Amino acid sequence: MGHQKKIRLTLLALALSTACFAQELVTVKGIVVDSAKLKPIAYVNVFVKKLNRGTTTDTKGNFTISARPSDTIRFSFVGYKTLELPARDWEPSVIMMAEEVTILKTLTVHGEAIGSRYDGLFDEQNRKLEQSRKSLPFYYAKDKKERIMVARAKNESIRVKHYVDLLVKDDKIKNELMKKHGLTETQYYDLLAKFNQRNYAVMYYLTDIELLTLLYRFYDANADQ
């Protein structure tokens, strides 16, 4: 009788453990883009380390996967630096992956520098941003580091959201500029990478109209060079 009681208790403990495990799972989703071109990256490997579970992004860079709050999500793709983020308090995010090696061609802009009217306007915001990206002290507890990393990821996602919504998720602007200047998709994204490099300090702070004006002026000045 005692042996049967132990078996029942063991089965009950296993059932409760399984139920708790299932309840802890949360949905982790977002869009993965190139940090320079902000172009969606298809077929990025998205892996939950402890659960040994993975998926890949679709052709628009979107992904969805289940994980526990304590898990770490690993993003990897050939030619890009592997990125790891905690699943704790996850919200739909823009995940920016940086290339392992980035070689940009020399860019010459004739006449007035594109975007010069905004130069220096957001120096204070960018100074605070750089401060927030500094490495965390080694003596911080793991939970504290994870909370800071989550907050950083959320802030970065919010900062670039209007840019991504305007120029990444919707192909209308891309198709219009490609048609206007007779560009291939590769040429379009090469120019977009140069635009991002030139205007990185200001472009995330502009309104949609200001950003589009800046973008169109840049393509008009550089697409035929």
PDB file of C-alpha atoms in Angstrom:
ATOM      1  CA  MET A   1       0.000   0.000   0.000  1.00  0.00           C
ATOM      2  CA  GLY A   2       2.852   2.322   0.903  1.00  0.00           C
ATOM      3  CA  HIS A   3       4.568   1.526  -2.400  1.00  0.00           C
ATOM      4  CA  GLN A   4       1.410   2.396  -4.384  1.00  0.00           C
ATOM      5  CA  LYS A   5       1.072   5.649  -2.452  1.00  0.00           C
ATOM      6  CA  LYS A   6       4.637   6.599  -3.396  1.00  0.00           C
ATOM      7  CA  ILE A   7       3.911   5.853  -7.048  1.00  0.00           C
ATOM      8  CA  ARG A   8       0.766   7.997  -6.985  1.00  0.00           C
ATOM      9  CA  LEU A   9       2.651  10.850  -5.319  1.00  0.00           C
ATOM     10  CA  THR A  10       5.440  10.581  -7.894  1.00  0.00           C
ATOM     11  CA  LEU A  11       2.962  10.653 -10.791  1.00  0.00           C
ATOM     12  CA  LEU A  12       1.152  13.601  -9.205  1.00  0.00           C
ATOM     13  CA  ALA A  13       4.443  15.483  -8.810  1.00  0.00           C
ATOM     14  CA  LEU A  14       5.331  14.800 -12.446  1.00  0.00           C
ATOM     15  CA  ALA A  15       1.905  15.985 -13.596  1.00  0.00           C
ATOM     16  CA  LEU A  16       2.164  19.174 -11.554  1.00  0.00           C
ATOM     17  CA  SER A  17       5.677  19.758 -12.818  1.00  0.00           C
ATOM     18  CA  THR A  18       4.534  19.333 -16.433  1.00  0.00           C
ATOM     19  CA  ALA A  19       1.554  21.621 -15.885  1.00  0.00           C
ATOM     20  CA  CYS A  20       3.728  24.312 -14.317  1.00  0.00           C
ATOM     21  CA  PHE A  21       6.222  24.013 -17.148  1.00  0.00           C
ATOM     22  CA  ALA A  22       3.452  24.474 -19.728  1.00  0.00           C
ATOM     23  CA  GLN A  23       1.996  27.428 -17.888  1.00  0.00           C
ATOM     24  CA  GLU A  24       5.365  29.167 -17.796  1.00  0.00           C
ATOM     25  CA  LEU A  25       5.717  29.229 -21.573  1.00  0.00           C
ATOM     26  CA  VAL A  26       5.288  32.631 -23.200  1.00  0.00           C
ATOM     27  CA  THR A  27       5.155  33.674 -26.842  1.00  0.00           C
ATOM     28  CA  VAL A  28       8.284  35.405 -28.120  1.00  0.00           C
ATOM     29  CA  LYS A  29       7.916  37.186 -31.451  1.00  0.00           C
ATOM     30  CA  GLY A  30       9.387  40.040 -33.443  1.00  0.00           C
ATOM     31  CA  ILE A  31      11.143  40.975 -36.672  1.00  0.00           C
ATOM     32  CA  VAL A  32      14.867  40.548 -37.373  1.00  0.00           C
ATOM     33  CA  VAL A  33      16.560  43.189 -39.539  1.00  0.00           C
ATOM     34  CA  ASP A  34      20.041  44.106 -40.720  1.00  0.00           C
ATOM     35  CA  SER A  35      21.398  46.780 -38.350  1.00  0.00           C
ATOM     36  CA  ALA A  36      22.914  48.800 -41.222  1.00  0.00           C
ATOM     37  CA  LYS A  37      20.315  48.500 -43.982  1.00  0.00           C
ATOM     38  CA  LEU A  38      17.334  47.761 -41.707  1.00  0.00           C
ATOM     39  CA  LYS A  39      16.366  45.167 -44.310  1.00  0.00           C
ATOM     40  CA  PRO A  40      14.466  42.100 -42.985  1.00  0.00           C
ATOM     41  CA  ILE A  41      16.683  39.025 -42.753  1.00  0.00           C
ATOM     42  CA  ALA A  42      15.011  35.803 -43.859  1.00  0.00           C
ATOM     43  CA  TYR A  43      15.842  32.344 -42.460  1.00  0.00           C
ATOM     44  CA  VAL A  44      17.648  33.563 -39.331  1.00  0.00           C
ATOM     45  CA  ASN A  45      18.005  30.730 -36.808  1.00  0.00           C
ATOM     46  CA  VAL A  46      16.023  31.545 -33.643  1.00  0.00           C
ATOM     47  CA  PHE A  47      16.836  29.093 -30.861  1.00  0.00           C
ATOM     48  CA  VAL A  48      15.674  28.700 -27.240  1.00  0.00           C
ATOM     49  CA  LYS A  49      18.826  27.460 -25.558  1.00  0.00           C
ATOM     50  CA  LYS A  50      17.502  25.531 -22.536  1.00  0.00           C
ATOM     51  CA  LEU A  51      14.449  24.055 -24.274  1.00  0.00           C
ATOM     52  CA  ASN A  52      16.434  22.895 -27.314  1.00  0.00           C
ATOM     53  CA  ARG A  53      13.712  24.386 -29.509  1.00  0.00           C
ATOM     54  CA  GLY A  54      14.182  26.462 -32.635  1.00  0.00           C
ATOM     55  CA  THR A  55      12.616  28.117 -35.645  1.00  0.00           C
ATOM     56  CA  THR A  56      13.609  30.464 -38.470  1.00  0.00           C
ATOM     57  CA  THR A  57      12.415  33.865 -39.602  1.00  0.00           C
ATOM     58  CA  ASP A  58      10.142  34.080 -42.629  1.00  0.00           C
ATOM     59  CA  THR A  59      10.852  36.076 -45.805  1.00  0.00           C
ATOM     60  CA  LYS A  60       9.817  39.295 -44.004  1.00  0.00           C
ATOM     61  CA  GLY A  61      12.089  38.636 -41.023  1.00  0.00           C
ATOM     62  CA  ASN A  62       9.215  37.697 -38.689  1.00  0.00           C
ATOM     63  CA  PHE A  63       9.490  34.925 -36.108  1.00  0.00           C
ATOM     64  CA  THR A  64       7.362  33.404 -33.326  1.00  0.00           C
ATOM     65  CA  ILE A  65       8.525  30.861 -30.757  1.00  0.00           C
ATOM     66  CA  SER A  66       7.530  29.684 -27.256  1.00  0.00           C
ATOM     67  CA  ALA A  67       9.924  30.008 -24.329  1.00  0.00           C
ATOM     68  CA  ARG A  68      10.024  30.363 -20.560  1.00  0.00           C
ATOM     69  CA  PRO A  69      10.776  33.726 -18.925  1.00  0.00           C
ATOM     70  CA  SER A  70      14.069  32.321 -17.657  1.00  0.00           C
ATOM     71  CA  ASP A  71      15.212  31.243 -21.136  1.00  0.00           C
ATOM     72  CA  THR A  72      17.692  32.909 -23.456  1.00  0.00           C
ATOM     73  CA  ILE A  73      16.829  33.410 -27.139  1.00  0.00           C
ATOM     74  CA  ARG A  74      19.743  32.984 -29.536  1.00  0.00           C
ATOM     75  CA  PHE A  75      19.737  34.574 -33.027  1.00  0.00           C
ATOM     76  CA  SER A  76      22.305  33.333 -35.542  1.00  0.00           C
ATOM     77  CA  PHE A  77      22.853  33.648 -39.274  1.00  0.00           C
ATOM     78  CA  VAL A  78      25.863  33.214 -41.545  1.00  0.00           C
ATOM     79  CA  GLY A  79      27.706  36.520 -41.954  1.00  0.00           C
ATOM     80  CA  TYR A  80      26.146  38.114 -38.866  1.00  0.00           C
ATOM     81  CA  LYS A  81      27.190  38.353 -35.232  1.00  0.00           C
ATOM     82  CA  THR A  82      25.268  35.926 -33.022  1.00  0.00           C
ATOM     83  CA  LEU A  83      22.913  37.716 -30.643  1.00  0.00           C
ATOM     84  CA  GLU A  84      21.445  36.466 -27.358  1.00  0.00           C
ATOM     85  CA  LEU A  85      18.545  38.110 -25.502  1.00  0.00           C
ATOM     86  CA  PRO A  86      16.574  37.066 -22.394  1.00  0.00           C
ATOM     87  CA  ALA A  87      12.940  36.033 -22.862  1.00  0.00           C
ATOM     88  CA  ARG A  88      11.895  37.679 -19.605  1.00  0.00           C
ATOM     89  CA  ASP A  89       9.147  40.325 -20.045  1.00  0.00           C
ATOM     90  CA  TRP A  90       9.434  39.997 -23.830  1.00  0.00           C
ATOM     91  CA  GLU A  91       7.364  42.260 -26.063  1.00  0.00           C
ATOM     92  CA  PRO A  92       7.193  42.218 -29.906  1.00  0.00           C
ATOM     93  CA  SER A  93      10.528  43.727 -30.871  1.00  0.00           C
ATOM     94  CA  VAL A  94      12.770  44.770 -33.730  1.00  0.00           C
ATOM     95  CA  ILE A  95      15.938  42.681 -33.436  1.00  0.00           C
ATOM     96  CA  MET A  96      18.915  44.280 -35.198  1.00  0.00           C
ATOM     97  CA  MET A  97      21.752  41.949 -36.197  1.00  0.00           C
ATOM     98  CA  ALA A  98      25.130  43.362 -37.180  1.00  0.00           C
ATOM     99  CA  GLU A  99      27.276  41.915 -39.962  1.00  0.00           C
ATOM    100  CA  GLU A 100      30.553  40.257 -38.953  1.00  0.00           C
ATOM    101  CA  VAL A 101      32.433  42.349 -41.507  1.00  0.00           C
ATOM    102  CA  THR A 102      31.005  45.476 -43.105  1.00  0.00           C
ATOM    103  CA  ILE A 103      32.848  47.088 -46.031  1.00  0.00           C
ATOM    104  CA  LEU A 104      31.297  50.283 -47.344  1.00  0.00           C
ATOM    105  CA  LYS A 105      32.304  51.993 -50.570  1.00  0.00           C
ATOM    106  CA  THR A 106      33.449  55.594 -50.465  1.00  0.00           C
ATOM    107  CA  LEU A 107      30.524  58.002 -50.600  1.00  0.00           C
ATOM    108  CA  THR A 108      30.938  61.484 -52.070  1.00  0.00           C
ATOM    109  CA  VAL A 109      28.119  63.976 -51.584  1.00  0.00           C
ATOM    110  CA  HIS A 110      28.209  67.064 -53.785  1.00  0.00           C
ATOM    111  CA  GLY A 111      26.836  70.401 -52.669  1.00  0.00           C
ATOM    112  CA  GLU A 112      25.152  70.898 -49.318  1.00  0.00           C
ATOM    113  CA  ALA A 113      25.487  67.906 -47.027  1.00  0.00           C
ATOM    114  CA  ILE A 114      22.247  65.953 -46.882  1.00  0.00           C
ATOM    115  CA  GLY A 115      20.699  66.251 -43.442  1.00  0.00           C
ATOM    116  CA  SER A 116      23.010  69.097 -42.329  1.00  0.00           C
ATOM    117  CA  ARG A 117      20.017  71.011 -40.914  1.00  0.00           C
ATOM    118  CA  TYR A 118      19.712  68.306 -38.242  1.00  0.00           C
ATOM    119  CA  ASP A 119      23.410  67.969 -37.365  1.00  0.00           C
ATOM    120  CA  GLY A 120      23.974  68.394 -33.648  1.00  0.00           C
ATOM    121  CA  LEU A 121      20.260  68.669 -32.909  1.00  0.00           C
ATOM    122  CA  PHE A 122      20.059  65.315 -31.130  1.00  0.00           C
ATOM    123  CA  ASP A 123      23.536  65.161 -29.581  1.00  0.00           C
ATOM    124  CA  GLU A 124      22.176  64.969 -26.035  1.00  0.00           C
ATOM    125  CA  GLN A 125      19.826  62.069 -26.849  1.00  0.00           C
ATOM    126  CA  ASN A 126      22.647  60.188 -28.567  1.00  0.00           C
ATOM    127  CA  ARG A 127      25.023  60.809 -25.669  1.00  0.00           C
ATOM    128  CA  LYS A 128      22.493  59.234 -23.282  1.00  0.00           C
ATOM    129  CA  LEU A 129      22.013  56.357 -25.734  1.00  0.00           C
ATOM    130  CA  GLU A 130      25.739  55.610 -25.819  1.00  0.00           C
ATOM    131  CA  GLN A 131      25.856  55.718 -22.026  1.00  0.00           C
ATOM    132  CA  SER A 132      23.052  53.160 -21.853  1.00  0.00           C
ATOM    133  CA  ARG A 133      24.965  50.766 -24.149  1.00  0.00           C
ATOM    134  CA  LYS A 134      28.024  50.459 -21.936  1.00  0.00           C
ATOM    135  CA  SER A 135      28.954  47.008 -20.635  1.00  0.00           C
ATOM    136  CA  LEU A 136      27.287  46.016 -17.392  1.00  0.00           C
ATOM    137  CA  PRO A 137      29.481  45.696 -14.268  1.00  0.00           C
ATOM    138  CA  PHE A 138      30.555  42.096 -13.641  1.00  0.00           C
ATOM    139  CA  TYR A 139      29.260  42.180 -10.054  1.00  0.00           C
ATOM    140  CA  TYR A 140      25.621  42.765 -11.085  1.00  0.00           C
ATOM    141  CA  ALA A 141      23.311  39.837 -10.270  1.00  0.00           C
ATOM    142  CA  LYS A 142      22.065  37.773 -13.221  1.00  0.00           C
ATOM    143  CA  ASP A 143      18.434  38.885 -12.729  1.00  0.00           C
ATOM    144  CA  LYS A 144      19.493  42.538 -12.664  1.00  0.00           C
ATOM    145  CA  LYS A 145      21.522  42.121 -15.859  1.00  0.00           C
ATOM    146  CA  GLU A 146      18.563  40.449 -17.580  1.00  0.00           C
ATOM    147  CA  ARG A 147      16.190  43.251 -16.552  1.00  0.00           C
ATOM    148  CA  ILE A 148      18.610  45.863 -17.918  1.00  0.00           C
ATOM    149  CA  MET A 149      19.075  43.929 -21.181  1.00  0.00           C
ATOM    150  CA  VAL A 150      15.293  43.649 -21.626  1.00  0.00           C
ATOM    151  CA  ALA A 151      14.855  47.376 -20.982  1.00  0.00           C
ATOM    152  CA  ARG A 152      17.594  48.190 -23.514  1.00  0.00           C
ATOM    153  CA  ALA A 153      15.993  45.950 -26.158  1.00  0.00           C
ATOM    154  CA  LYS A 154      12.590  47.586 -25.591  1.00  0.00           C
ATOM    155  CA  ASN A 155      14.017  51.098 -25.807  1.00  0.00           C
ATOM    156  CA  GLU A 156      15.869  50.310 -29.033  1.00  0.00           C
ATOM    157  CA  SER A 157      12.761  48.730 -30.548  1.00  0.00           C
ATOM    158  CA  ILE A 158      10.664  51.789 -29.712  1.00  0.00           C
ATOM    159  CA  ARG A 159      13.362  54.113 -31.056  1.00  0.00           C
ATOM    160  CA  VAL A 160      13.455  52.503 -34.507  1.00  0.00           C
ATOM    161  CA  LYS A 161       9.796  51.440 -34.779  1.00  0.00           C
ATOM    162  CA  HIS A 162       8.576  54.276 -37.022  1.00  0.00           C
ATOM    163  CA  TYR A 163      11.589  53.808 -39.339  1.00  0.00           C
ATOM    164  CA  VAL A 164      10.939  50.069 -39.657  1.00  0.00           C
ATOM    165  CA  ASP A 165       7.184  50.547 -40.146  1.00  0.00           C
ATOM    166  CA  LEU A 166       7.808  53.145 -42.857  1.00  0.00           C
ATOM    167  CA  LEU A 167      10.737  51.674 -44.784  1.00  0.00           C
ATOM    168  CA  VAL A 168      11.024  47.980 -43.901  1.00  0.00           C
ATOM    169  CA  LYS A 169       7.562  46.482 -43.432  1.00  0.00           C
ATOM    170  CA  ASP A 170       5.994  48.378 -46.349  1.00  0.00           C
ATOM    171  CA  ASP A 171       7.572  48.001 -49.813  1.00  0.00           C
ATOM    172  CA  LYS A 172       5.816  51.069 -51.259  1.00  0.00           C
ATOM    173  CA  ILE A 173       8.697  53.523 -50.704  1.00  0.00           C
ATOM    174  CA  LYS A 174      11.307  51.018 -51.865  1.00  0.00           C
ATOM    175  CA  ASN A 175       9.430  50.218 -55.082  1.00  0.00           C
ATOM    176  CA  GLU A 176       8.837  53.899 -55.817  1.00  0.00           C
ATOM    177  CA  LEU A 177      12.515  54.826 -55.424  1.00  0.00           C
ATOM    178  CA  MET A 178      13.675  51.794 -57.407  1.00  0.00           C
ATOM    179  CA  LYS A 179      11.342  52.719 -60.270  1.00  0.00           C
ATOM    180  CA  LYS A 180      12.215  56.425 -60.168  1.00  0.00           C
ATOM    181  CA  HIS A 181      15.984  55.857 -60.348  1.00  0.00           C
ATOM    182  CA  GLY A 182      16.056  52.553 -62.254  1.00  0.00           C
ATOM    183  CA  LEU A 183      17.651  50.684 -59.341  1.00  0.00           C
ATOM    184  CA  THR A 184      17.873  46.993 -58.640  1.00  0.00           C
ATOM    185  CA  GLU A 185      16.935  45.833 -55.157  1.00  0.00           C
ATOM    186  CA  THR A 186      20.628  45.332 -54.313  1.00  0.00           C
ATOM    187  CA  GLN A 187      21.462  48.873 -55.454  1.00  0.00           C
ATOM    188  CA  TYR A 188      18.539  50.234 -53.429  1.00  0.00           C
ATOM    189  CA  TYR A 189      19.737  48.581 -50.217  1.00  0.00           C
ATOM    190  CA  ASP A 190      23.362  49.562 -50.855  1.00  0.00           C
ATOM    191  CA  LEU A 191      22.260  53.202 -50.999  1.00  0.00           C
ATOM    192  CA  LEU A 192      20.011  52.733 -47.965  1.00  0.00           C
ATOM    193  CA  ALA A 193      22.998  51.456 -45.974  1.00  0.00           C
ATOM    194  CA  LYS A 194      24.923  54.618 -46.906  1.00  0.00           C
ATOM    195  CA  PHE A 195      21.912  56.741 -46.005  1.00  0.00           C
ATOM    196  CA  ASN A 196      21.736  55.047 -42.594  1.00  0.00           C
ATOM    197  CA  GLN A 197      25.457  55.544 -42.035  1.00  0.00           C
ATOM    198  CA  ARG A 198      25.231  59.233 -42.888  1.00  0.00           C
ATOM    199  CA  ASN A 199      22.063  59.966 -40.895  1.00  0.00           C
ATOM    200  CA  TYR A 200      22.221  57.447 -38.039  1.00  0.00           C
ATOM    201  CA  ALA A 201      22.435  60.159 -35.367  1.00  0.00           C
ATOM    202  CA  VAL A 202      19.190  61.836 -36.465  1.00  0.00           C
ATOM    203  CA  MET A 203      16.952  59.543 -38.529  1.00  0.00           C
ATOM    204  CA  TYR A 204      15.211  57.761 -35.628  1.00  0.00           C
ATOM    205  CA  TYR A 205      14.112  61.071 -34.098  1.00  0.00           C
ATOM    206  CA  LEU A 206      12.444  62.537 -37.200  1.00  0.00           C
ATOM    207  CA  THR A 207       8.774  62.544 -38.116  1.00  0.00           C
ATOM    208  CA  ASP A 208       7.697  60.400 -41.075  1.00  0.00           C
ATOM    209  CA  ILE A 209       7.533  63.457 -43.367  1.00  0.00           C
ATOM    210  CA  GLU A 210      10.991  64.678 -42.315  1.00  0.00           C
ATOM    211  CA  LEU A 211      12.458  61.203 -42.726  1.00  0.00           C
ATOM    212  CA  LEU A 212      10.961  60.697 -46.183  1.00  0.00           C
ATOM    213  CA  THR A 213      12.110  64.155 -47.318  1.00  0.00           C
ATOM    214  CA  LEU A 214      15.632  63.335 -46.143  1.00  0.00           C
ATOM    215  CA  LEU A 215      15.539  59.932 -47.844  1.00  0.00           C
ATOM    216  CA  TYR A 216      14.241  61.190 -51.207  1.00  0.00           C
ATOM    217  CA  ARG A 217      16.787  64.024 -51.282  1.00  0.00           C
ATOM    218  CA  PHE A 218      19.558  61.542 -50.590  1.00  0.00           C
ATOM    219  CA  TYR A 219      18.494  59.202 -53.411  1.00  0.00           C
ATOM    220  CA  ASP A 220      18.051  62.110 -55.819  1.00  0.00           C
ATOM    221  CA  ALA A 221      21.617  63.241 -55.069  1.00  0.00           C
ATOM    222  CA  ASN A 222      23.314  59.821 -55.098  1.00  0.00           C
ATOM    223  CA  ALA A 223      21.343  57.258 -57.128  1.00  0.00           C
ATOM    224  CA  ASP A 224      22.940  58.196 -60.465  1.00  0.00           C
ATOM    225  CA  GLN A 225      26.536  58.375 -59.270  1.00  0.00           C
TER     226      GLN A 225
END
